[in-house]
XYZ file of C-alpha atoms in Angstrom:
575
model
C 61.228 -84.018 210.013
C 63.679 -81.201 210.514
C 63.367 -79.980 206.920
C 59.581 -79.608 207.308
C 60.073 -76.819 209.872
C 61.779 -74.642 207.236
C 58.562 -74.186 205.215
C 55.567 -71.990 205.958
C 52.343 -73.248 207.430
C 50.365 -72.620 204.224
C 52.793 -74.807 202.267
C 52.526 -77.600 204.854
C 48.709 -77.374 204.825
C 48.624 -77.650 201.044
C 50.973 -80.679 201.112
C 48.816 -82.353 203.756
C 45.665 -81.767 201.697
C 47.301 -83.339 198.643
C 48.284 -86.336 200.779
C 44.653 -86.685 201.876
C 45.150 -85.596 205.465
C 42.542 -83.653 207.413
C 43.866 -80.351 208.777
C 41.889 -78.070 211.113
C 42.401 -74.362 211.845
C 43.510 -75.191 215.379
C 46.447 -77.324 214.262
C 49.862 -75.852 214.778
C 52.907 -76.256 212.553
C 54.318 -79.050 214.703
C 50.967 -80.868 214.615
C 50.848 -80.658 210.824
C 54.428 -81.966 210.590
C 53.568 -84.943 212.811
C 50.504 -85.794 210.715
C 52.536 -85.661 207.509
C 55.315 -87.832 208.947
C 52.875 -90.367 210.409
C 50.997 -90.656 207.136
C 51.416 -94.058 205.397
C 52.035 -92.243 202.095
C 54.870 -90.176 203.545
C 58.160 -90.324 201.691
C 60.868 -87.870 202.622
C 62.232 -87.147 199.118
C 58.769 -86.812 197.640
C 57.585 -84.530 200.432
C 60.677 -82.341 200.107
C 60.310 -81.960 196.341
C 56.596 -81.309 196.582
C 57.132 -78.597 199.185
C 59.650 -76.862 196.919
C 57.123 -76.861 194.079
C 54.362 -75.562 196.345
C 56.630 -72.783 197.659
C 57.622 -71.712 194.143
C 53.989 -71.639 193.010
C 53.034 -69.523 196.013
C 55.824 -67.025 195.318
C 54.834 -66.833 191.647
C 51.217 -66.156 192.580
C 52.349 -63.479 195.038
C 54.505 -61.842 192.365
C 51.572 -61.805 189.930
C 49.353 -60.295 192.616
C 51.895 -57.570 193.359
C 52.236 -56.737 189.671
C 48.468 -56.546 189.336
C 48.255 -54.278 192.389
C 50.983 -51.989 191.032
C 49.158 -51.782 187.698
C 45.914 -50.846 189.425
C 47.689 -48.200 191.513
C 49.304 -46.742 188.395
C 45.954 -46.561 186.630
C 44.410 -44.922 189.697
C 47.259 -42.382 189.868
C 46.853 -41.508 186.183
C 43.116 -41.102 186.646
C 43.662 -38.894 189.690
C 46.128 -36.659 187.839
C 43.694 -36.356 184.955
C 40.928 -35.317 187.327
C 43.233 -32.771 189.003
C 44.126 -31.313 185.611
C 40.459 -30.947 184.756
C 39.750 -29.334 188.139
C 42.665 -26.902 187.742
C 41.379 -25.974 184.303
C 37.879 -25.337 185.626
C 39.262 -23.388 188.602
C 41.363 -21.197 186.324
C 38.297 -20.463 184.226
C 36.376 -19.472 187.366
C 39.245 -17.228 188.524
C 39.364 -15.432 185.192
C 35.615 -14.913 185.241
C 35.701 -13.723 188.871
C 38.562 -11.328 188.134
C 36.640 -9.835 185.245
C 33.585 -9.345 187.462
C 35.744 -7.812 190.227
C 37.338 -5.349 187.807
C 33.974 -4.284 186.508
C 32.596 -4.010 190.053
C 35.590 -1.967 191.250
C 35.310 0.356 188.288
C 31.619 0.858 189.012
C 32.345 1.352 192.714
C 35.145 3.838 192.026
C 32.896 5.826 189.718
C 30.157 5.849 192.324
C 32.491 6.754 195.216
C 34.370 9.629 193.634
C 32.190 12.184 195.320
C 32.173 10.317 198.667
C 33.767 12.095 201.630
C 36.832 10.486 203.140
C 36.535 9.300 206.743
C 39.586 11.280 207.875
C 37.411 14.398 207.509
C 34.799 12.865 209.843
C 37.055 11.593 212.669
C 40.128 12.747 214.519
C 43.411 10.870 214.279
C 44.041 8.178 216.868
C 45.990 9.254 219.964
C 47.603 6.227 221.578
C 48.286 8.112 224.827
C 44.755 9.288 225.638
C 42.367 7.099 223.584
C 41.168 3.540 224.102
C 41.798 1.513 220.934
C 38.651 -0.611 221.364
C 36.394 2.442 221.697
C 38.114 4.116 218.756
C 37.618 1.077 216.495
C 33.932 0.898 217.448
C 33.496 4.578 216.574
C 35.363 4.036 213.303
C 33.063 1.182 212.292
C 29.960 3.269 212.967
C 31.299 6.255 211.049
C 32.319 4.051 208.106
C 28.843 2.528 207.876
C 27.211 5.936 208.157
C 29.439 7.339 205.389
C 28.577 4.442 203.066
C 32.123 3.119 202.830
C 32.459 -0.462 201.688
C 34.044 -2.876 204.164
C 36.784 -3.706 201.637
C 38.023 -0.103 201.945
C 37.965 0.108 205.743
C 41.628 -0.880 206.091
C 42.886 1.872 203.788
C 40.656 4.421 205.538
C 41.810 3.240 208.977
C 45.517 3.456 208.080
C 45.072 7.143 207.222
C 43.885 7.763 210.816
C 46.634 5.837 212.633
C 50.114 7.070 213.656
C 53.137 5.935 211.712
C 54.221 3.273 214.226
C 50.817 1.540 214.170
C 50.607 1.775 210.379
C 53.967 0.030 210.131
C 52.651 -2.842 212.270
C 49.754 -3.348 209.841
C 52.011 -3.177 206.789
C 54.201 -5.972 208.219
C 51.298 -8.405 207.833
C 50.850 -10.404 204.643
C 48.965 -8.796 201.764
C 45.969 -11.113 202.086
C 45.595 -10.548 205.836
C 46.086 -6.809 205.477
C 43.022 -6.560 203.230
C 40.724 -8.086 205.873
C 39.508 -5.579 208.456
C 38.917 -8.308 211.059
C 42.576 -9.365 210.903
C 43.764 -5.745 211.136
C 41.477 -5.161 214.126
C 42.884 -8.257 215.860
C 46.461 -7.064 215.223
C 45.731 -3.647 216.761
C 44.020 -5.170 219.806
C 46.970 -7.519 220.322
C 49.344 -4.557 220.025
C 47.611 -2.870 222.993
C 47.213 -6.232 224.846
C 43.419 -6.095 224.682
C 42.719 -9.770 225.394
C 39.350 -11.205 226.518
C 40.580 -11.175 230.118
C 41.474 -7.478 229.738
C 37.959 -6.698 228.469
C 36.502 -8.622 231.422
C 38.545 -6.624 233.923
C 37.558 -3.342 232.274
C 33.906 -4.408 232.223
C 33.878 -5.230 235.942
C 36.122 -2.411 237.222
C 35.575 0.527 234.863
C 34.259 3.687 236.550
C 32.625 6.830 235.211
C 35.026 9.698 234.669
C 34.377 12.984 236.394
C 32.223 15.197 234.196
C 31.069 12.415 231.834
C 27.465 11.412 231.351
C 26.058 8.112 232.484
C 25.258 7.372 228.846
C 28.972 7.506 228.107
C 29.562 4.909 230.811
C 26.843 2.700 229.304
C 28.501 2.884 225.880
C 31.929 2.048 227.293
C 30.637 -0.886 229.362
C 28.726 -2.223 226.375
C 31.859 -2.006 224.234
C 33.939 -3.855 226.850
C 31.264 -6.553 227.168
C 31.161 -7.032 223.389
C 34.948 -7.341 223.277
C 34.893 -9.904 226.081
C 32.168 -12.028 224.469
C 33.554 -11.824 220.930
C 37.061 -12.673 222.121
C 35.790 -15.915 223.705
C 33.635 -16.745 220.637
C 30.350 -16.735 222.571
C 27.540 -16.577 219.985
C 24.323 -17.736 221.708
C 22.457 -17.282 224.965
C 23.568 -20.671 226.267
C 27.216 -19.752 225.866
C 26.592 -16.395 227.581
C 24.886 -18.133 230.512
C 27.812 -20.538 230.911
C 30.227 -17.618 230.773
C 28.414 -15.770 233.576
C 28.321 -18.893 235.756
C 32.001 -19.580 235.136
C 32.846 -15.974 236.017
C 30.984 -16.200 239.313
C 32.709 -19.498 240.028
C 36.123 -17.939 239.401
C 35.354 -15.176 241.904
C 34.988 -17.782 244.647
C 38.242 -19.641 243.931
C 41.103 -18.846 246.363
C 44.192 -17.189 244.979
C 46.494 -20.089 245.874
C 44.311 -22.420 243.781
C 44.006 -19.888 240.971
C 47.793 -19.697 240.657
C 47.899 -23.308 239.432
C 45.657 -22.489 236.426
C 47.018 -19.101 235.383
C 48.066 -20.271 231.907
C 44.486 -21.279 230.981
C 42.442 -19.231 233.457
C 41.042 -16.821 230.867
C 40.011 -19.625 228.475
C 37.999 -21.635 231.039
C 34.457 -20.510 230.131
C 32.649 -23.831 230.673
C 31.607 -24.036 234.354
C 31.532 -27.854 234.341
C 35.070 -28.078 232.977
C 36.274 -25.506 235.511
C 34.565 -27.304 238.392
C 36.079 -30.620 237.291
C 39.583 -29.149 237.308
C 39.055 -27.646 240.765
C 37.700 -30.910 242.191
C 40.591 -32.848 240.712
C 43.073 -30.379 242.189
C 41.545 -30.693 245.664
C 41.452 -34.475 245.388
C 45.114 -34.696 244.465
C 46.108 -32.217 247.131
C 44.041 -33.940 249.838
C 45.607 -37.370 249.256
C 49.120 -36.066 248.961
C 51.462 -37.371 251.628
C 53.603 -34.711 253.185
C 56.894 -35.966 254.521
C 57.811 -34.169 257.727
C 61.051 -32.288 257.499
C 63.373 -32.633 260.453
C 64.211 -29.173 261.675
C 67.779 -28.332 262.551
C 68.737 -27.360 266.054
C 67.870 -23.787 266.828
C 70.686 -21.377 267.355
C 70.547 -18.731 270.083
C 69.682 -16.193 267.408
C 66.462 -18.066 266.533
C 65.007 -17.309 269.966
C 64.202 -13.809 268.841
C 61.852 -15.058 266.134
C 58.133 -14.688 266.778
C 56.050 -17.668 267.781
C 53.753 -19.469 265.383
C 50.517 -17.695 264.504
C 48.453 -20.539 265.907
C 50.025 -20.099 269.354
C 49.543 -16.328 269.367
C 45.948 -16.260 268.104
C 44.384 -19.694 268.669
C 40.816 -18.402 268.561
C 41.318 -16.424 265.362
C 42.905 -19.305 263.502
C 40.358 -21.819 264.734
C 37.739 -20.215 262.469
C 39.848 -20.997 259.395
C 40.293 -24.699 260.084
C 37.711 -25.599 257.467
C 38.826 -25.117 253.857
C 36.830 -22.836 251.585
C 35.714 -25.876 249.586
C 34.484 -27.731 252.648
C 37.605 -29.833 253.175
C 39.110 -30.322 256.586
C 42.463 -28.633 256.943
C 45.653 -30.190 258.247
C 46.058 -30.959 261.952
C 46.928 -28.220 264.334
C 50.524 -29.290 264.757
C 51.058 -29.276 260.975
C 50.710 -25.498 260.432
C 54.191 -25.290 258.877
C 53.044 -27.398 255.902
C 50.159 -25.004 255.215
C 52.515 -22.061 255.438
C 54.830 -23.753 252.925
C 52.041 -23.728 250.312
C 51.447 -19.991 250.751
C 53.670 -17.267 249.383
C 55.557 -15.599 252.191
C 56.776 -12.045 252.176
C 60.585 -11.677 252.344
C 61.819 -10.539 255.752
C 65.092 -9.734 257.467
C 66.924 -12.678 259.073
C 68.153 -10.483 261.952
C 65.162 -8.414 263.139
C 62.403 -10.162 261.064
C 61.197 -6.877 259.629
C 59.572 -6.831 256.179
C 60.690 -3.276 255.422
C 64.270 -4.309 254.633
C 66.505 -7.358 254.154
C 69.553 -8.572 256.049
C 72.247 -6.562 254.169
C 70.440 -3.312 255.103
C 69.544 -4.250 258.674
C 70.531 -1.537 261.190
C 71.102 -4.178 263.901
C 73.724 -5.982 261.865
C 77.275 -5.404 263.095
C 78.854 -4.318 259.874
C 82.599 -4.375 259.538
C 84.288 -1.100 258.723
C 87.139 -2.752 256.859
C 87.535 -2.335 253.130
C 87.175 -5.692 251.401
C 88.294 -6.415 247.841
C 89.580 -2.906 247.316
C 92.671 -2.155 245.295
C 94.583 0.731 246.850
C 98.023 2.298 246.616
C 100.292 1.950 249.601
C 103.373 4.009 250.355
C 105.527 1.207 248.982
C 103.645 1.336 245.665
C 104.106 5.109 245.573
C 107.832 4.605 246.028
C 107.879 2.110 243.158
C 106.187 4.613 240.841
C 108.458 7.472 241.889
C 111.153 6.857 239.176
C 108.472 7.007 236.472
C 106.634 10.097 237.748
C 107.315 13.627 236.634
C 105.597 17.001 236.758
C 104.276 18.760 233.657
C 101.514 21.079 232.502
C 98.608 19.294 230.819
C 96.513 21.932 229.048
C 97.960 24.512 231.478
C 97.063 22.316 234.498
C 99.904 20.869 236.547
C 99.660 17.082 236.836
C 101.756 14.029 237.629
C 102.925 12.279 234.457
C 103.207 8.488 234.823
C 105.248 6.702 232.171
C 103.292 3.591 231.064
C 105.404 1.330 228.842
C 102.428 -0.915 228.071
C 100.124 1.837 226.772
C 99.801 2.650 223.082
C 97.838 5.875 223.646
C 97.737 8.518 226.378
C 94.978 8.428 229.005
C 93.597 11.571 230.653
C 90.571 12.230 232.832
C 87.550 14.261 231.748
C 88.257 16.760 234.537
C 91.289 18.122 232.666
C 89.653 18.417 229.216
C 87.484 21.270 227.980
C 84.831 20.827 225.273
C 86.899 22.629 222.632
C 89.740 20.125 223.092
C 87.722 17.195 221.673
C 88.658 16.306 218.094
C 85.509 14.364 217.228
C 87.473 11.123 216.842
C 87.152 7.942 218.875
C 89.456 5.044 219.670
C 88.682 1.473 220.769
C 90.763 0.484 223.803
C 91.095 -3.037 225.204
C 92.512 -3.719 228.650
C 94.385 -6.991 229.399
C 91.658 -8.119 231.823
C 88.721 -7.171 229.572
C 87.323 -9.380 226.813
C 85.680 -6.541 224.854
C 86.816 -3.240 223.429
C 85.735 0.078 224.945
C 85.087 3.156 222.829
C 86.713 6.358 224.178
C 86.755 9.868 222.649
C 90.005 11.564 221.639
C 91.048 15.041 222.729
C 93.942 17.342 221.885
C 96.465 17.625 224.743
C 99.352 20.069 225.096
C 102.215 18.975 227.379
C 104.638 21.627 228.644
C 107.790 21.048 230.666
C 111.196 22.767 231.015
C 112.854 19.469 230.091
C 111.353 18.983 226.618
C 109.456 22.183 225.930
C 106.000 21.883 224.379
C 104.577 18.712 222.789
C 101.090 18.474 221.241
C 99.500 15.003 221.122
C 96.167 13.192 221.422
C 94.841 11.306 224.440
C 91.865 9.056 225.166
C 89.426 10.625 227.648
C 88.002 8.497 230.478
C 85.155 9.239 232.873
C 85.710 11.802 235.607
C 84.868 9.189 238.253
C 87.987 7.226 237.241
C 90.322 10.174 237.797
C 93.428 9.043 239.708
C 95.292 12.350 239.366
C 97.795 10.911 236.861
C 98.337 11.444 233.179
C 99.351 8.116 231.603
C 102.122 8.729 229.088
C 102.181 6.215 226.208
C 105.101 5.027 224.087
C 104.128 7.214 221.133
C 104.127 10.449 223.114
C 107.343 9.423 224.857
C 109.027 9.146 221.440
C 107.817 12.663 220.623
C 109.356 13.925 223.870
C 112.677 12.203 223.129
C 112.701 13.708 219.657
C 112.052 17.139 221.139
C 114.991 16.639 223.525
C 117.322 15.605 220.674
C 116.849 18.850 218.729
C 120.236 20.720 218.605
C 120.562 24.101 220.263
C 122.758 26.429 218.204
C 124.241 29.338 220.136
C 126.828 30.508 217.546
C 128.195 34.086 217.832
C 130.008 35.836 214.952
C 133.002 37.914 216.107
C 135.632 39.966 214.305
C 139.176 40.643 215.471
C 140.774 44.083 215.442
C 143.470 42.960 213.046
C 140.851 42.037 210.474
C 139.138 45.328 211.059
C 142.352 47.347 210.624
C 144.045 45.273 207.963
C 142.011 42.666 206.163
C 143.964 39.486 205.445
C 144.813 38.382 201.980
C 142.657 35.923 200.209
C 145.409 33.294 200.062
C 145.997 33.388 203.826
C 142.326 33.186 204.602
C 141.971 30.182 202.339
C 144.917 28.450 204.004
C 143.514 29.133 207.471
C 140.123 27.868 206.435
C 141.521 24.716 204.879
C 143.719 23.768 207.814
C 141.713 21.479 210.136
C 141.845 22.136 213.874
C 140.230 18.871 215.010
C 142.391 15.775 215.610
C 142.483 13.280 212.796
C 140.391 10.141 213.132
C 142.092 6.787 213.586
C 141.434 4.620 210.546
C 142.535 1.019 210.118
C 144.029 0.028 206.782
C 144.853 2.388 203.993
C 143.600 5.894 204.569
C 141.563 7.548 201.854
C 142.729 11.104 201.132
C 140.097 13.595 202.284
C 139.622 16.510 199.929
C 137.703 19.307 201.637
C 135.971 21.973 199.588
C 137.411 25.482 199.713
C 135.997 27.591 202.489
C 133.667 30.330 201.547
C 133.353 33.206 203.914
C 129.787 34.086 204.642
C 128.481 36.539 207.129
C 125.007 34.921 207.420
C 123.294 34.053 210.656
C 124.075 30.426 211.626
C 121.169 30.342 214.029
C 118.734 30.178 211.138
C 120.075 26.778 209.988
C 117.695 23.995 211.078
C 118.495 20.341 211.638
C 116.842 19.035 208.453
C 118.753 21.399 206.176
C 122.050 20.498 207.863
C 121.422 16.746 207.479
C 120.422 17.060 203.812
C 123.572 19.122 203.112
C 125.761 16.510 204.823
C 124.190 13.643 202.874
C 124.706 15.491 199.593
C 128.410 16.168 200.243
C 130.689 13.626 198.508
C 133.619 14.201 200.842
C 131.571 13.629 203.956
C 130.123 10.414 202.521
C 133.616 9.092 201.708
C 134.818 9.912 205.209
C 131.816 8.257 206.853
C 132.208 5.133 204.684
C 135.780 4.642 205.880
C 134.792 4.553 209.554
C 135.211 1.454 211.761
C 134.051 0.252 215.141
C 136.303 2.712 216.945
C 134.333 5.715 215.766
C 131.191 6.570 213.889
C 129.942 9.580 211.987
C 126.801 11.245 213.385
C 124.595 13.470 211.269
């Protein structure tokens, strides 16, 4: 009997029917198996083979049914595509015919409107500072109808009256929406936040301006009412009546209840829906269990707080025990829970005044100590002393602080005049900052008896950050060292009396010039003979020779190069 459980119920039912057994719809699989096994004609091998045949026939029939269903779906899909092709063809024909009619109509309209006056000659341009957009659009619609302008041309006429910023907002819309005046009007009203709730507030609170007529007030109120009704899609008298009832109902709702429906408050125009929401809110709030909060022990400071309002004015608060919707309020001892639901005004924790908070309380004993302030002590001044020097910065005497970690000089705005700025900027990043800071560059002239005058550039910081120091960077320090290394030539040309009385012979002068007076250098290994060029007597001024010319002359001399190449660790040749 175990193999019978592997087959489906339909196969077992069919086998039982062929064996002549009676099967009802209430029989389960196990019941059918028992009936088959208890049948006198039951034979296990026969039943097993017959079930295999029945199962194969069922699967074949299912496969044929699926193929037939797929064929029908394919035929239906082909028929649907054929119908869509025919519809597209007919639609294209209608579009071509409609386009031809539109072209002819536009040509006729353009010919008939050539002599029509433009609306910009009938109205003033819109002033967003002094004009209400809703009133201006109403006036525009009336003027356009009076001038005989078609509604399809209202958008182009309106754009010519709007400022550039509002025209750009309209142009950002899609081309199809920009052609519809209703869509353009909605975009402009949204730009100035003229929602239905805004129209309602203006309708209920708008007052007549001084000097205006009462007819002007009537026109403005009528315009605000139309904007309110049209914004809420109220089209019949029944909808208007429901809107008025809902508005009166909203006026009687407390503010603490209104705060829970702020997101949909302006869209609730059905009084029954609004009343249902309010009743549901009161029902939920009335059955809510409030867990009492255990108050902490009062500190001596809490004794200065005022008593509860129910203890100070019991008679005044007794009148408010009944809720505005007729519900009984919380018990008298539970006034803290009611106060928790209301919005409280912030007050000072020290004197309980609402005019200021605790950090600004005059009764607070504020410490006079400086907290989290970075200052310079005398020890820090002593540490900076080896790196400080005096110099003139743009003719102003300042302390120069050598900063080995700076790549550019830093100077305060107090020591820079407007003509010193170069118009360039530099991006500076401090080790503790994650972003770069843009600082302007200025020309700075440093003067000191030690190095003379050096012209460089420095980044200018705000005057509030002035510490009285000029931060000297590595680049400027190299310029100062180079200025110190410049040779100072103080050569004086003299003549002896013997030369003045009796000039020496040329041979003697050459010998004296050739003979070296300096001690010979110590050279390891074989010495290379040094051949010096013959001396030439010149009476020129040696002071005029600069460092660059002297170095180039030394590098070009063959004898000097040979002598410098033969040097060792014991001496070196300096240019």
